Amino acid sequence: MTKSELITNIAGRLTQLTHTDAALSIQNILDNMSKALINNDRIEIRGFGSFNVTVRPPRTARNPKTGEQVEVAAKHAPHFKPGLDLKKRVK
């Protein structure tokens, strides 16, 4: 499901919301989630899952074309862990 499909779905189910209101709501939620992850905060949505930022340590990798060893710097990456309710629903 894409963001626009989600907006259309929500606007269709909640008749009191216009398409524009639904789009602003979804955008506001995503912006706030992004800001929280940028600030290294954890996001937990009960029944759905949690988001956090993990640190990938520096490592030595290989260039597949030349076989040369390359140093890869440490980096921060977002991580999602599904909640138990979501896992049960998907099965």
mmCIF file of C-alpha atoms in Angstrom:
data_model
loop_
_atom_site.group_PDB
_atom_site.id
_atom_site.type_symbol
_atom_site.label_atom_id
_atom_site.label_comp_id
_atom_site.label_asym_id
_atom_site.label_seq_id
_atom_site.Cartn_x
_atom_site.Cartn_y
_atom_site.Cartn_z
ATOM 1 C CA MET A 1 0.000 0.000 0.000
ATOM 2 C CA THR A 2 1.343 3.386 -0.944
ATOM 3 C CA LYS A 3 0.895 6.614 0.970
ATOM 4 C CA SER A 4 -1.704 7.890 -1.511
ATOM 5 C CA GLU A 5 -3.643 4.609 -1.265
ATOM 6 C CA LEU A 6 -3.624 4.916 2.532
ATOM 7 C CA ILE A 7 -4.932 8.492 2.324
ATOM 8 C CA THR A 8 -7.693 7.477 -0.091
ATOM 9 C CA ASN A 9 -8.642 4.522 2.118
ATOM 10 C CA ILE A 10 -8.881 6.650 5.265
ATOM 11 C CA ALA A 11 -10.798 9.444 3.506
ATOM 12 C CA GLY A 12 -13.230 6.850 2.138
ATOM 13 C CA ARG A 13 -13.875 5.166 5.497
ATOM 14 C CA LEU A 14 -14.093 8.358 7.564
ATOM 15 C CA THR A 15 -16.663 10.430 5.720
ATOM 16 C CA GLN A 16 -16.218 13.424 8.044
ATOM 17 C CA LEU A 17 -12.644 13.828 6.743
ATOM 18 C CA THR A 18 -11.932 15.322 3.359
ATOM 19 C CA HIS A 19 -9.152 13.904 1.222
ATOM 20 C CA THR A 20 -7.032 16.963 2.073
ATOM 21 C CA ASP A 21 -7.595 16.524 5.828
ATOM 22 C CA ALA A 22 -6.634 12.859 5.620
ATOM 23 C CA ALA A 23 -3.497 13.742 3.641
ATOM 24 C CA LEU A 24 -2.477 16.403 6.181
ATOM 25 C CA SER A 25 -3.078 13.986 9.061
ATOM 26 C CA ILE A 26 -0.979 11.223 7.520
ATOM 27 C CA GLN A 27 1.792 13.670 6.605
ATOM 28 C CA ASN A 28 1.802 15.097 10.144
ATOM 29 C CA ILE A 29 2.059 11.606 11.671
ATOM 30 C CA LEU A 30 4.938 10.636 9.371
ATOM 31 C CA ASP A 31 6.762 13.935 10.004
ATOM 32 C CA ASN A 32 6.499 13.480 13.770
ATOM 33 C CA MET A 33 7.719 9.885 13.530
ATOM 34 C CA SER A 34 10.682 10.999 11.408
ATOM 35 C CA LYS A 35 11.581 13.757 13.878
ATOM 36 C CA ALA A 36 11.456 11.291 16.768
ATOM 37 C CA LEU A 37 13.806 8.886 14.976
ATOM 38 C CA ILE A 38 16.143 11.751 14.043
ATOM 39 C CA ASN A 39 16.290 12.615 17.775
ATOM 40 C CA ASN A 40 17.118 8.949 18.470
ATOM 41 C CA ASP A 41 13.798 8.416 20.287
ATOM 42 C CA ARG A 42 11.942 5.118 20.252
ATOM 43 C CA ILE A 43 8.419 4.938 18.807
ATOM 44 C CA GLU A 44 6.047 2.276 20.105
ATOM 45 C CA ILE A 45 2.572 1.729 18.697
ATOM 46 C CA ARG A 46 0.761 -0.892 20.761
ATOM 47 C CA GLY A 47 -0.544 -3.771 18.679
ATOM 48 C CA PHE A 48 1.506 -2.703 15.657
ATOM 49 C CA GLY A 49 5.200 -2.534 16.520
ATOM 50 C CA SER A 50 8.100 -0.332 17.472
ATOM 51 C CA PHE A 51 10.617 1.765 15.580
ATOM 52 C CA ASN A 52 14.089 2.674 16.779
ATOM 53 C CA VAL A 53 17.470 3.634 15.394
ATOM 54 C CA THR A 54 20.242 1.050 15.478
ATOM 55 C CA VAL A 55 23.940 1.728 15.006
ATOM 56 C CA ARG A 56 25.763 -0.407 12.476
ATOM 57 C CA PRO A 57 29.418 -0.611 13.484
ATOM 58 C CA PRO A 58 32.247 0.117 11.039
ATOM 59 C CA ARG A 59 33.365 -2.868 8.985
ATOM 60 C CA THR A 60 35.617 -3.984 6.193
ATOM 61 C CA ALA A 61 33.819 -4.856 2.964
ATOM 62 C CA ARG A 62 34.898 -5.852 -0.517
ATOM 63 C CA ASN A 63 34.301 -4.089 -3.791
ATOM 64 C CA PRO A 64 32.614 -6.850 -5.828
ATOM 65 C CA LYS A 65 34.025 -5.550 -9.103
ATOM 66 C CA THR A 66 37.691 -5.301 -8.111
ATOM 67 C CA GLY A 67 37.840 -7.444 -4.965
ATOM 68 C CA GLU A 68 39.563 -4.555 -3.183
ATOM 69 C CA GLN A 69 38.907 -4.175 0.551
ATOM 70 C CA VAL A 70 37.005 -1.033 1.484
ATOM 71 C CA GLU A 71 36.408 0.448 4.928
ATOM 72 C CA VAL A 72 32.730 1.195 5.561
ATOM 73 C CA ALA A 73 32.014 3.790 8.247
ATOM 74 C CA ALA A 74 29.551 3.288 11.092
ATOM 75 C CA LYS A 75 26.019 4.371 10.310
ATOM 76 C CA HIS A 76 22.628 4.796 11.923
ATOM 77 C CA ALA A 77 19.692 2.896 10.421
ATOM 78 C CA PRO A 78 15.985 2.816 11.291
ATOM 79 C CA HIS A 79 14.695 -0.545 12.512
ATOM 80 C CA PHE A 80 11.118 -1.848 12.821
ATOM 81 C CA LYS A 81 10.102 -4.676 15.122
ATOM 82 C CA PRO A 82 6.526 -5.914 14.629
ATOM 83 C CA GLY A 83 4.308 -6.360 17.679
ATOM 84 C CA LEU A 84 2.715 -9.661 18.669
ATOM 85 C CA ASP A 85 -0.772 -8.629 17.454
ATOM 86 C CA LEU A 86 0.597 -7.740 14.018
ATOM 87 C CA LYS A 87 2.515 -11.019 13.812
ATOM 88 C CA LYS A 88 -0.633 -12.990 14.660
ATOM 89 C CA ARG A 89 -2.733 -11.115 12.095
ATOM 90 C CA VAL A 90 -0.205 -11.668 9.320
ATOM 91 C CA LYS A 91 -0.017 -15.420 9.918
#
